[in-house]
Amino acid sequence: VGYERTEYFAEKFERHGLEMNSEPTRRRWPSPSALYALLPEQSSQNGGINYRQIEMLLPLAKRTNVTIQIVATPQQVAES
């Protein structure tokens, strides 16, 4: 279910360029200009490694050709 959710989420954003049928497709949100995720080892509350943030953004990053920027703390997003 999680991977299906990530694909569905990515489909709601506009793709750079044209869709496969060569016609522009209107989506709900414009393509993002930046994507951020916390370091996997710091994103879990119980001390385990959690890749959820990166896994959620991967299909969107591929679809929009935007690189995921990995940060150690949320404050680094505000600084960039």
XYZ file of N, CA and C in Angstrom:
240
model
N 0.823 -1.187 0.000
C 0.000 0.000 0.000
C 0.870 1.255 0.000
N 1.976 1.241 0.705
C 2.844 2.415 0.788
C 3.398 2.840 -0.553
N 3.855 1.868 -1.349
C 4.417 2.196 -2.657
C 3.339 2.699 -3.615
N 2.143 2.164 -3.514
C 1.037 2.651 -4.331
C 0.715 4.099 -3.976
N 0.784 4.425 -2.688
C 0.523 5.792 -2.244
C 1.558 6.761 -2.811
N 2.829 6.346 -2.844
C 3.874 7.236 -3.362
C 3.677 7.500 -4.852
N 3.266 6.485 -5.603
C 3.011 6.664 -7.032
C 1.814 7.587 -7.257
N 0.765 7.376 -6.488
C -0.434 8.222 -6.604
C -0.086 9.669 -6.284
N 0.682 9.894 -5.229
C 1.116 11.229 -4.831
C 1.868 11.904 -5.973
N 2.807 11.202 -6.587
C 3.613 11.765 -7.674
C 2.755 12.131 -8.880
N 1.710 11.359 -9.140
C 0.849 11.624 -10.286
C 0.070 12.930 -10.155
N -0.027 13.479 -8.970
C -0.784 14.708 -8.747
C 0.006 15.955 -9.130
N 1.277 15.804 -9.444
C 2.124 16.925 -9.823
C 2.353 16.934 -11.320
N 2.501 18.125 -11.869
C 2.791 18.242 -13.291
C 4.179 17.707 -13.583
N 4.318 17.074 -14.705
C 5.588 16.524 -15.160
C 6.264 17.588 -16.021
N 7.576 17.645 -15.976
C 8.293 18.536 -16.886
C 8.093 18.014 -18.298
N 7.674 18.870 -19.206
C 7.465 18.436 -20.582
C 6.071 17.889 -20.787
N 5.957 16.883 -21.626
C 4.664 16.323 -22.000
C 4.482 14.922 -21.467
N 3.237 14.520 -21.333
C 2.910 13.157 -20.937
C 3.219 12.202 -22.085
N 3.093 10.917 -21.842
C 3.426 9.909 -22.843
C 2.601 10.045 -24.125
N 1.368 10.541 -24.045
C 0.544 10.677 -25.245
C 0.822 11.977 -25.991
N 1.869 12.692 -25.613
C 2.339 13.921 -26.257
C 1.373 15.088 -26.148
N 0.433 15.021 -25.250
C -0.461 16.148 -25.025
C -0.257 16.653 -23.603
N -0.262 17.972 -23.421
C -0.117 18.496 -22.060
C -1.244 17.981 -21.170
N -0.926 17.617 -19.962
C -1.919 17.118 -19.013
C -1.981 18.061 -17.819
N -3.158 18.423 -17.428
C -3.344 19.320 -16.289
C -3.363 18.494 -15.013
N -2.524 18.840 -14.085
C -2.466 18.154 -12.800
C -2.912 19.100 -11.697
N -3.002 18.582 -10.509
C -3.498 19.379 -9.396
C -2.479 20.418 -8.933
N -1.207 20.044 -8.869
C -0.174 20.948 -8.374
C 0.938 21.117 -9.403
N 1.593 22.292 -9.407
C 2.726 22.473 -10.315
C 3.921 21.644 -9.855
N 4.849 21.466 -10.734
C 6.052 20.703 -10.427
C 6.853 21.418 -9.329
N 7.388 20.688 -8.345
C 8.150 21.338 -7.281
C 9.501 21.839 -7.790
N 10.019 22.876 -7.146
C 11.343 23.387 -7.505
C 12.426 22.765 -6.633
N 12.040 22.184 -5.493
C 12.998 21.529 -4.594
C 12.276 20.455 -3.792
N 13.023 19.399 -3.442
C 12.506 18.323 -2.589
C 13.511 18.082 -1.479
N 13.035 17.951 -0.243
C 13.902 17.743 0.909
C 13.457 16.520 1.697
N 14.422 15.801 2.238
C 14.154 14.674 3.137
C 15.232 14.650 4.211
N 14.859 14.217 5.400
C 15.843 14.084 6.476
C 16.706 12.850 6.255
N 17.907 12.881 6.801
C 18.788 11.722 6.749
C 18.044 10.511 7.309
N 18.145 9.356 6.678
C 17.416 8.174 7.149
C 17.681 7.833 8.612
N 18.910 7.919 9.068
C 19.196 7.528 10.447
C 18.628 8.502 11.470
N 18.206 9.686 11.043
C 17.651 10.651 11.983
C 16.139 10.800 11.871
N 15.528 10.094 10.972
C 14.105 10.299 10.762
C 13.221 9.376 11.593
N 13.806 8.460 12.351
C 13.012 7.537 13.149
C 13.030 7.942 14.621
N 11.879 7.906 15.258
C 11.773 8.245 16.678
C 12.278 7.135 17.583
N 12.290 5.886 17.116
C 12.663 4.759 17.972
C 14.113 4.322 17.787
N 14.906 5.086 17.081
C 16.316 4.749 16.916
C 16.619 3.870 15.725
N 15.601 3.363 15.039
C 15.820 2.537 13.853
C 16.020 3.400 12.619
N 16.366 2.753 11.538
C 16.545 3.478 10.291
C 15.226 3.480 9.536
N 14.800 4.649 9.142
C 13.522 4.827 8.469
C 13.752 5.616 7.190
N 13.465 5.003 6.054
C 13.662 5.634 4.753
C 12.370 6.213 4.191
N 11.335 6.335 5.003
C 10.010 6.717 4.528
C 10.004 8.039 3.767
N 10.711 9.039 4.264
C 10.699 10.342 3.594
C 11.299 10.252 2.196
N 12.402 9.546 2.080
C 13.045 9.397 0.773
C 12.178 8.538 -0.144
N 11.638 7.444 0.378
C 10.795 6.566 -0.429
C 9.545 7.284 -0.924
N 9.001 8.184 -0.122
C 7.811 8.938 -0.521
C 8.116 9.873 -1.683
N 9.312 10.444 -1.690
C 9.657 11.439 -2.700
C 10.278 10.863 -3.977
N 10.768 9.630 -3.942
C 11.457 9.065 -5.110
C 10.626 9.093 -6.401
N 9.385 8.622 -6.407
C 8.614 8.680 -7.655
C 8.399 10.120 -8.145
N 8.193 11.052 -7.222
C 8.019 12.447 -7.593
C 9.313 13.026 -8.161
N 10.440 12.682 -7.551
C 11.738 13.160 -8.041
C 11.995 12.651 -9.461
N 11.680 11.389 -9.703
C 11.860 10.827 -11.049
C 10.918 11.481 -12.051
N 9.696 11.681 -11.658
C 8.684 12.250 -12.552
C 9.018 13.681 -12.943
N 9.521 14.471 -12.001
C 9.750 15.895 -12.236
C 11.208 16.243 -12.498
N 12.100 15.244 -12.395
C 13.522 15.466 -12.618
C 14.093 16.484 -11.622
N 13.628 16.390 -10.368
C 14.119 17.244 -9.288
C 14.868 16.356 -8.299
N 16.081 16.730 -7.964
C 16.906 15.950 -7.046
C 16.421 16.125 -5.611
N 16.373 15.029 -4.867
C 16.029 15.083 -3.444
C 17.260 15.555 -2.679
N 17.102 16.609 -1.920
C 18.195 17.124 -1.099
C 18.055 16.536 0.304
N 19.087 15.849 0.750
C 19.076 15.206 2.060
C 19.675 16.174 3.074
N 18.949 16.419 4.151
C 19.410 17.327 5.202
C 19.422 16.616 6.538
N 20.276 17.085 7.446
C 20.389 16.462 8.763
C 19.311 16.972 9.719
N 18.904 18.225 9.569
C 17.899 18.812 10.451
C 16.914 19.650 9.642
N 15.697 19.811 10.125
C 14.736 20.661 9.411
C 15.219 22.115 9.269
N 16.042 22.575 10.184
C 16.549 23.936 10.125
C 17.402 24.162 8.873
N 18.038 23.121 8.362
C 18.855 23.269 7.160
C 18.000 23.610 5.946
N 16.747 23.212 5.943
C 15.863 23.554 4.831
C 15.629 25.067 4.823
N 15.414 25.637 5.999
C 15.173 27.078 6.101
C 16.410 27.878 5.694
N 17.582 27.312 5.901
C 18.826 28.014 5.577
C 19.144 27.978 4.093
N 18.562 27.027 3.371
C 18.914 26.894 1.946
C 18.036 27.719 1.054
